[in-house]
GROMACS .gro file of C-alpha atoms in nm:
model
  313
    1MET     CA    1 -16.891  16.601  -5.786
    2PRO     CA    2 -16.732  16.254  -5.827
    3ALA     CA    3 -16.658  16.147  -6.185
    4ALA     CA    4 -16.897  15.849  -6.155
    5VAL     CA    5 -17.199  16.079  -6.114
    6SER     CA    6 -17.414  16.097  -6.426
    7ALA     CA    7 -17.519  16.426  -6.579
    8ALA     CA    8 -17.881  16.354  -6.486
    9ASP     CA    9 -17.794  16.290  -6.121
   10GLN     CA   10 -17.578  16.599  -6.104
   11ALA     CA   11 -17.862  16.808  -6.245
   12LEU     CA   12 -18.098  16.666  -5.978
   13LEU     CA   13 -17.857  16.755  -5.700
   14GLU     CA   14 -17.807  17.107  -5.830
   15ARG     CA   15 -18.184  17.160  -5.853
   16TYR     CA   16 -18.230  17.039  -5.496
   17LEU     CA   17 -17.953  17.261  -5.359
   18GLU     CA   18 -18.107  17.556  -5.543
   19HIS     CA   19 -18.439  17.465  -5.382
   20VAL     CA   20 -18.301  17.466  -5.026
   21ARG     CA   21 -18.104  17.783  -5.094
   22VAL     CA   22 -18.380  17.990  -5.260
   23GLU     CA   23 -18.716  17.845  -5.161
   24ARG     CA   24 -18.633  17.722  -4.811
   25ARG     CA   25 -18.385  18.006  -4.755
   26LEU     CA   26 -18.145  17.796  -4.555
   27ALA     CA   27 -17.820  17.951  -4.435
   28GLU     CA   28 -17.522  17.921  -4.667
   29ARG     CA   29 -17.337  17.708  -4.412
   30THR     CA   30 -17.630  17.465  -4.402
   31VAL     CA   31 -17.643  17.449  -4.781
   32ILE     CA   32 -17.271  17.364  -4.787
   33LEU     CA   33 -17.326  17.081  -4.539
   34TYR     CA   34 -17.617  16.950  -4.748
   35SER     CA   35 -17.394  16.962  -5.054
   36LEU     CA   36 -17.125  16.755  -4.883
   37ASP     CA   37 -17.379  16.496  -4.767
   38LEU     CA   38 -17.528  16.468  -5.114
   39GLU     CA   39 -17.183  16.440  -5.266
   40LYS     CA   40 -17.131  16.136  -5.044
   41LEU     CA   41 -17.467  15.995  -5.152
   42ALA     CA   42 -17.380  16.042  -5.518
   43GLY     CA   43 -17.043  15.877  -5.463
   44CYS     CA   44 -17.205  15.574  -5.297
   45ALA     CA   45 -17.463  15.546  -5.576
   46GLY     CA   46 -17.196  15.580  -5.842
   47ALA     CA   47 -16.982  15.310  -5.682
   48ALA     CA   48 -17.287  15.081  -5.670
   49GLY     CA   49 -17.372  15.154  -6.032
   50VAL     CA   50 -17.723  15.291  -5.963
   51ASP     CA   51 -17.886  15.622  -6.045
   52LEU     CA   52 -18.001  15.833  -5.751
   53VAL     CA   53 -18.367  15.779  -5.839
   54ALA     CA   54 -18.309  15.400  -5.841
   55VAL     CA   55 -18.155  15.382  -5.491
   56GLN     CA   56 -18.336  15.132  -5.268
   57HIS     CA   57 -18.375  15.085  -4.894
   58ALA     CA   58 -18.115  14.805  -4.901
   59HIS     CA   59 -17.860  15.038  -5.061
   60ILE     CA   60 -17.901  15.295  -4.783
   61ARG     CA   61 -17.866  15.030  -4.513
   62ARG     CA   62 -17.549  14.897  -4.676
   63TRP     CA   63 -17.395  15.243  -4.699
   64VAL     CA   64 -17.480  15.313  -4.335
   65ALA     CA   65 -17.305  14.991  -4.238
   66GLN     CA   66 -17.001  15.088  -4.445
   67MET     CA   67 -16.981  15.433  -4.283
   68HIS     CA   68 -17.013  15.279  -3.938
   69SER     CA   69 -16.740  15.019  -4.003
   70ALA     CA   70 -16.517  15.299  -4.135
   71GLY     CA   71 -16.541  15.469  -3.794
   72ARG     CA   72 -16.809  15.731  -3.856
   73SER     CA   73 -16.995  15.809  -3.534
   74GLY     CA   74 -17.362  15.735  -3.491
   75ARG     CA   75 -17.434  16.105  -3.456
   76GLY     CA   76 -17.244  16.183  -3.777
   77ILE     CA   77 -17.433  15.913  -3.968
   78ALA     CA   78 -17.764  16.043  -3.832
   79LEU     CA   79 -17.687  16.390  -3.968
   80ILE     CA   80 -17.598  16.246  -4.310
   81LEU     CA   81 -17.919  16.040  -4.317
   82SER     CA   82 -18.118  16.351  -4.232
   83GLY     CA   83 -17.975  16.525  -4.538
   84TRP     CA   84 -18.040  16.225  -4.761
   85ARG     CA   85 -18.393  16.188  -4.626
   86GLY     CA   86 -18.473  16.548  -4.713
   87PHE     CA   87 -18.340  16.504  -5.066
   88TYR     CA   88 -18.552  16.197  -5.131
   89ALA     CA   89 -18.858  16.359  -4.977
   90TRP     CA   90 -18.813  16.639  -5.229
   91LEU     CA   91 -18.775  16.386  -5.513
   92GLY     CA   92 -19.103  16.227  -5.401
   93ARG     CA   93 -19.282  16.560  -5.417
   94GLN     CA   94 -19.142  16.602  -5.767
   95GLY     CA   95 -19.295  16.269  -5.865
   96ALA     CA   96 -18.949  16.127  -5.946
   97ILE     CA   97 -18.969  15.833  -5.702
   98ALA     CA   98 -19.247  15.622  -5.552
   99GLY     CA   99 -19.107  15.602  -5.199
  100ASN     CA  100 -18.830  15.744  -4.982
  101PRO     CA  101 -18.552  15.480  -4.952
  102VAL     CA  102 -18.410  15.651  -4.642
  103GLN     CA  103 -18.738  15.637  -4.450
  104GLY     CA  104 -18.707  15.402  -4.154
  105VAL     CA  105 -18.328  15.374  -4.172
  106ARG     CA  106 -18.165  15.472  -3.844
  107ALA     CA  107 -17.807  15.542  -3.755
  108PRO     CA  108 -17.633  15.298  -3.518
  109LYS     CA  109 -17.682  15.397  -3.158
  110ALA     CA  110 -17.379  15.560  -3.008
  111PRO     CA  111 -17.252  15.368  -2.703
  112LYS     CA  112 -17.343  15.546  -2.384
  113PRO     CA  113 -17.028  15.677  -2.219
  114LEU     CA  114 -16.961  15.550  -1.870
  115PRO     CA  115 -17.030  15.810  -1.604
  116LYS     CA  116 -16.709  15.960  -1.475
  117ALA     CA  117 -16.629  15.841  -1.125
  118LEU     CA  118 -16.335  15.902  -0.896
  119GLY     CA  119 -16.131  15.619  -0.756
  120VAL     CA  120 -16.170  15.545  -0.386
  121ASP     CA  121 -15.835  15.704  -0.301
  122GLU     CA  122 -15.920  16.020  -0.496
  123SER     CA  123 -16.260  16.045  -0.328
  124VAL     CA  124 -16.106  16.010   0.017
  125GLN     CA  125 -15.837  16.264  -0.076
  126LEU     CA  126 -16.107  16.518  -0.164
  127ALA     CA  127 -16.320  16.440   0.141
  128ASP     CA  128 -16.021  16.466   0.379
  129PHE     CA  129 -15.895  16.790   0.227
  130ALA     CA  130 -15.895  17.097   0.454
  131ASP     CA  131 -15.778  17.433   0.327
  132GLY     CA  132 -15.588  17.591   0.614
  133GLU     CA  133 -15.560  17.921   0.429
  134ALA     CA  134 -15.929  17.950   0.345
  135ASP     CA  135 -16.200  18.125   0.545
  136PRO     CA  136 -16.302  17.868   0.812
  137TRP     CA  137 -16.670  17.943   0.739
  138LEU     CA  138 -16.633  17.863   0.369
  139ASP     CA  139 -16.408  17.565   0.433
  140ALA     CA  140 -16.654  17.408   0.678
  141ARG     CA  141 -16.946  17.462   0.438
  142ASP     CA  142 -16.765  17.321   0.137
  143ALA     CA  143 -16.636  17.022   0.334
  144ALA     CA  144 -16.993  16.940   0.442
  145ILE     CA  145 -17.109  16.970   0.080
  146VAL     CA  146 -16.847  16.720  -0.035
  147GLU     CA  147 -16.937  16.477   0.243
  148LEU     CA  148 -17.308  16.485   0.157
  149LEU     CA  149 -17.257  16.454  -0.219
  150TYR     CA  150 -17.014  16.166  -0.189
  151GLY     CA  151 -17.141  16.011   0.134
  152CYS     CA  152 -17.511  16.010   0.035
  153GLY     CA  153 -17.503  16.017  -0.346
  154LEU     CA  154 -17.726  16.322  -0.363
  155ARG     CA  155 -17.802  16.514  -0.680
  156VAL     CA  156 -17.691  16.876  -0.662
  157GLY     CA  157 -18.055  16.990  -0.682
  158GLU     CA  158 -18.139  16.769  -0.384
  159LEU     CA  159 -17.843  16.908  -0.191
  160VAL     CA  160 -17.928  17.277  -0.238
  161GLY     CA  161 -18.293  17.202  -0.158
  162LEU     CA  162 -18.207  17.084   0.194
  163ASP     CA  163 -18.323  17.287   0.493
  164VAL     CA  164 -18.173  17.291   0.840
  165ALA     CA  165 -18.486  17.138   0.992
  166ALA     CA  166 -18.804  16.965   0.882
  167GLY     CA  167 -19.098  17.190   0.808
  168ALA     CA  168 -19.419  17.215   0.611
  169ALA     CA  169 -19.244  17.399   0.327
  170ALA     CA  170 -18.917  17.203   0.341
  171ARG     CA  171 -18.819  17.017   0.025
  172GLY     CA  172 -18.564  16.820   0.224
  173TRP     CA  173 -18.371  16.822   0.549
  174VAL     CA  174 -18.106  16.630   0.745
  175ASP     CA  175 -18.193  16.463   1.073
  176LEU     CA  176 -17.855  16.454   1.249
  177ALA     CA  177 -17.987  16.261   1.548
  178ALA     CA  178 -18.113  15.980   1.325
  179ALA     CA  179 -17.823  16.025   1.074
  180GLU     CA  180 -18.067  16.044   0.782
  181ALA     CA  181 -18.115  16.283   0.492
  182HIS     CA  182 -18.468  16.327   0.359
  183VAL     CA  183 -18.466  16.460   0.003
  184LEU     CA  184 -18.705  16.549  -0.276
  185GLY     CA  185 -18.578  16.383  -0.593
  186LYS     CA  186 -18.683  16.367  -0.956
  187GLY     CA  187 -19.053  16.337  -1.020
  188ALA     CA  188 -19.121  16.492  -0.677
  189LYS     CA  189 -19.037  16.157  -0.519
  190ARG     CA  190 -18.913  16.163  -0.162
  191ARG     CA  191 -18.656  15.925  -0.025
  192SER     CA  192 -18.441  15.889   0.284
  193VAL     CA  193 -18.074  15.796   0.276
  194PRO     CA  194 -17.832  15.724   0.561
  195VAL     CA  195 -17.575  15.988   0.650
  196GLY     CA  196 -17.236  15.851   0.747
  197THR     CA  197 -17.037  15.942   1.056
  198ALA     CA  198 -16.795  16.162   0.864
  199ALA     CA  199 -17.080  16.355   0.701
  200VAL     CA  200 -17.256  16.402   1.036
  201ALA     CA  201 -16.936  16.542   1.187
  202ALA     CA  202 -16.884  16.774   0.889
  203LEU     CA  203 -17.242  16.901   0.914
  204GLN     CA  204 -17.205  16.965   1.286
  205ARG     CA  205 -16.893  17.174   1.219
  206TRP     CA  206 -17.074  17.367   0.949
  207LEU     CA  207 -17.387  17.430   1.157
  208ALA     CA  208 -17.173  17.564   1.441
  209LEU     CA  209 -17.051  17.838   1.204
  210ARG     CA  210 -17.341  17.876   0.965
  211GLY     CA  211 -17.532  18.144   1.153
  212GLN     CA  212 -17.247  18.398   1.166
  213PRO     CA  213 -17.267  18.578   0.828
  214GLY     CA  214 -17.630  18.544   0.721
  215GLY     CA  215 -17.967  18.587   0.880
  216GLU     CA  216 -18.102  18.320   1.110
  217ALA     CA  217 -18.440  18.332   0.929
  218GLN     CA  218 -18.302  18.154   0.622
  219PRO     CA  219 -18.411  17.788   0.643
  220ALA     CA  220 -18.159  17.662   0.383
  221LEU     CA  221 -17.891  17.427   0.511
  222PHE     CA  222 -17.630  17.566   0.272
  223VAL     CA  223 -17.615  17.943   0.232
  224GLY     CA  224 -17.385  18.194   0.071
  225ARG     CA  225 -17.219  18.493   0.232
  226ARG     CA  226 -17.534  18.701   0.198
  227GLY     CA  227 -17.739  18.444   0.383
  228THR     CA  228 -17.934  18.327   0.077
  229ARG     CA  229 -17.975  17.967  -0.032
  230LEU     CA  230 -17.674  17.839  -0.224
  231THR     CA  231 -17.740  17.772  -0.594
  232ALA     CA  232 -17.644  17.463  -0.791
  233GLN     CA  233 -17.411  17.678  -1.004
  234SER     CA  234 -17.229  17.796  -0.691
  235VAL     CA  235 -17.184  17.437  -0.575
  236TRP     CA  236 -17.039  17.341  -0.915
  237LEU     CA  237 -16.789  17.629  -0.897
  238ARG     CA  238 -16.687  17.570  -0.534
  239LEU     CA  239 -16.643  17.195  -0.591
  240LYS     CA  240 -16.427  17.254  -0.897
  241GLN     CA  241 -16.205  17.493  -0.702
  242ARG     CA  242 -16.184  17.262  -0.400
  243SER     CA  243 -16.095  16.954  -0.604
  244LEU     CA  244 -15.810  17.136  -0.778
  245ALA     CA  245 -15.687  17.275  -0.446
  246ALA     CA  246 -15.695  16.920  -0.307
  247GLY     CA  247 -15.453  16.813  -0.580
  248LEU     CA  248 -15.687  16.609  -0.799
  249ALA     CA  249 -15.586  16.597  -1.163
  250THR     CA  250 -15.943  16.640  -1.293
  251PRO     CA  251 -16.188  16.908  -1.179
  252VAL     CA  252 -16.474  16.740  -0.995
  253HIS     CA  253 -16.840  16.823  -1.047
  254PRO     CA  254 -17.131  16.724  -0.819
  255HIS     CA  255 -17.263  16.441  -1.035
  256MET     CA  256 -16.916  16.286  -1.045
  257LEU     CA  257 -16.938  16.242  -0.668
  258ARG     CA  258 -17.281  16.082  -0.706
  259HIS     CA  259 -17.135  15.841  -0.961
  260SER     CA  260 -16.842  15.771  -0.730
  261PHE     CA  261 -17.078  15.700  -0.441
  262ALA     CA  262 -17.279  15.451  -0.648
  263SER     CA  263 -16.974  15.279  -0.794
  264HIS     CA  264 -16.798  15.239  -0.461
  265VAL     CA  265 -17.107  15.109  -0.279
  266LEU     CA  266 -17.167  14.859  -0.558
  267GLN     CA  267 -16.803  14.746  -0.557
  268SER     CA  268 -16.822  14.679  -0.185
  269SER     CA  269 -17.170  14.531  -0.157
  270GLY     CA  270 -17.263  14.395  -0.499
  271ASP     CA  271 -17.622  14.492  -0.414
  272LEU     CA  272 -17.764  14.664  -0.721
  273ARG     CA  273 -18.112  14.699  -0.572
  274ALA     CA  274 -17.975  14.881  -0.268
  275VAL     CA  275 -17.782  15.122  -0.492
  276GLN     CA  276 -18.102  15.182  -0.691
  277GLU     CA  277 -18.287  15.275  -0.372
  278LEU     CA  278 -18.008  15.497  -0.244
  279LEU     CA  279 -17.988  15.688  -0.573
  280GLY     CA  280 -18.365  15.716  -0.612
  281HIS     CA  281 -18.374  15.559  -0.958
  282ALA     CA  282 -18.725  15.466  -1.070
  283ASN     CA  283 -18.593  15.193  -1.300
  284ILE     CA  284 -18.308  14.955  -1.221
  285THR     CA  285 -18.185  14.972  -1.581
  286THR     CA  286 -18.067  15.324  -1.501
  287THR     CA  287 -17.861  15.185  -1.214
  288GLN     CA  288 -17.715  14.900  -1.417
  289VAL     CA  289 -17.462  15.134  -1.578
  290TYR     CA  290 -17.267  15.107  -1.252
  291THR     CA  291 -17.215  14.736  -1.308
  292ARG     CA  292 -17.005  14.840  -1.610
  293LEU     CA  293 -16.807  15.073  -1.387
  294ASP     CA  294 -16.765  14.791  -1.138
  295PHE     CA  295 -16.631  14.556  -1.407
  296GLN     CA  296 -16.397  14.831  -1.527
  297HIS     CA  297 -16.257  14.850  -1.173
  298LEU     CA  298 -16.216  14.470  -1.159
  299ALA     CA  299 -16.047  14.461  -1.500
  300LYS     CA  300 -15.793  14.722  -1.391
  301ALA     CA  301 -15.721  14.530  -1.072
  302TYR     CA  302 -15.677  14.210  -1.274
  303ASP     CA  303 -15.444  14.378  -1.524
  304ALA     CA  304 -15.233  14.524  -1.244
  305ALA     CA  305 -15.212  14.214  -1.024
  306HIS     CA  306 -15.242  13.892  -1.225
  307PRO     CA  307 -14.919  13.753  -1.376
  308ARG     CA  308 -15.110  13.625  -1.683
  309ALA     CA  309 -15.298  13.949  -1.741
  310GLN     CA  310 -15.100  14.093  -2.032
  311ARG     CA  311 -15.397  14.121  -2.262
  312LYS     CA  312 -15.386  14.285  -2.603
  313ARG     CA  313 -15.556  14.619  -2.617
   0.00000   0.00000   0.00000
C-alpha cells in the first residue's frame, strides 16, 4: 500500500478484502481487482490528508474528475467507483460511517462513437462489384442483398424477413412494380421505403435465378443453397467476403451499409425527418447522430479543399 496510508486504514482494507475473499467467496482475480481499486482510493485519501472513514462525497467527486482529466475512460472510472461503493457499503454495515460517500456519484458518460459509414465512392464500389469467378446464382443473390441494404437502409433482420410476395404470414416483401419495400421493423412497426432503380434491377436478376437450387414453396426472398431462408449470420459472412473481394480496406457488415445509406441521404438532402422515416426510428434523437457524420464529411472536405484550412489537430 502507499506510504501515506495509516495503519488503521490499512487494517480496514485488509479486513474488507478478507471479507470478500472468505465470506463472499469472490474469485481470486476479482479480489485482486478490488485490491487495486482500494489501493487507488487509499492513495487519493492519503494525498488529501483524510482517513478513509472521513472521506466525503466531495472528495469522491474530485477524485473522479482527476481520473477523468488524466485520461481514464468513463467505463474504467465506473468500475473503480463500483469497488469503492462496495467498500463503503461494508463500512456502513460495520457501523464505521454514517453514509456512503460514493452513493450517487456517477462516472462521466463515455462519448458515443460515431457509427461507421462508408464513403460514397466505397459504397458505389461495393454495389458495382461483380465477381466473374463466383457462382452466378450466389453473385446475383449477394448483389441484390447489397443493393437493398445500402439502397433502402434496411436492418439485416428486416432484410432476411422479406418474402417474395405479400401474404397473410409475410413479415415483409418487395413490390417491384411499385418499387417499394414493405418491412417489419423494431417494435413490430411496419414501414414502406422506396427501392431504387439499381436495386430493382438487381432483384430482377436474382429472382430470375432464385428458383433453380431450392424449392419453389419457400416464400423467403433470400434463400441459401438448400432453399431455406437466409439467416442474418449468413448475410454478415457473405457481406464481409464480398466487401474484401471488392477491394475495400475494411470488412463491411450490414449495419455499416444502413449507416452509409442514412449519412449519404442526409448529406444530399439535409432532411433529417425524411431520414428518420426511412430508417424507421421512433425518436428523431436516434437519427441525429447522422448530423455528426454529416459534419465530419464537411470538415474533411473543408480540410482538403480550403487554402486556409490548416487547422491544428
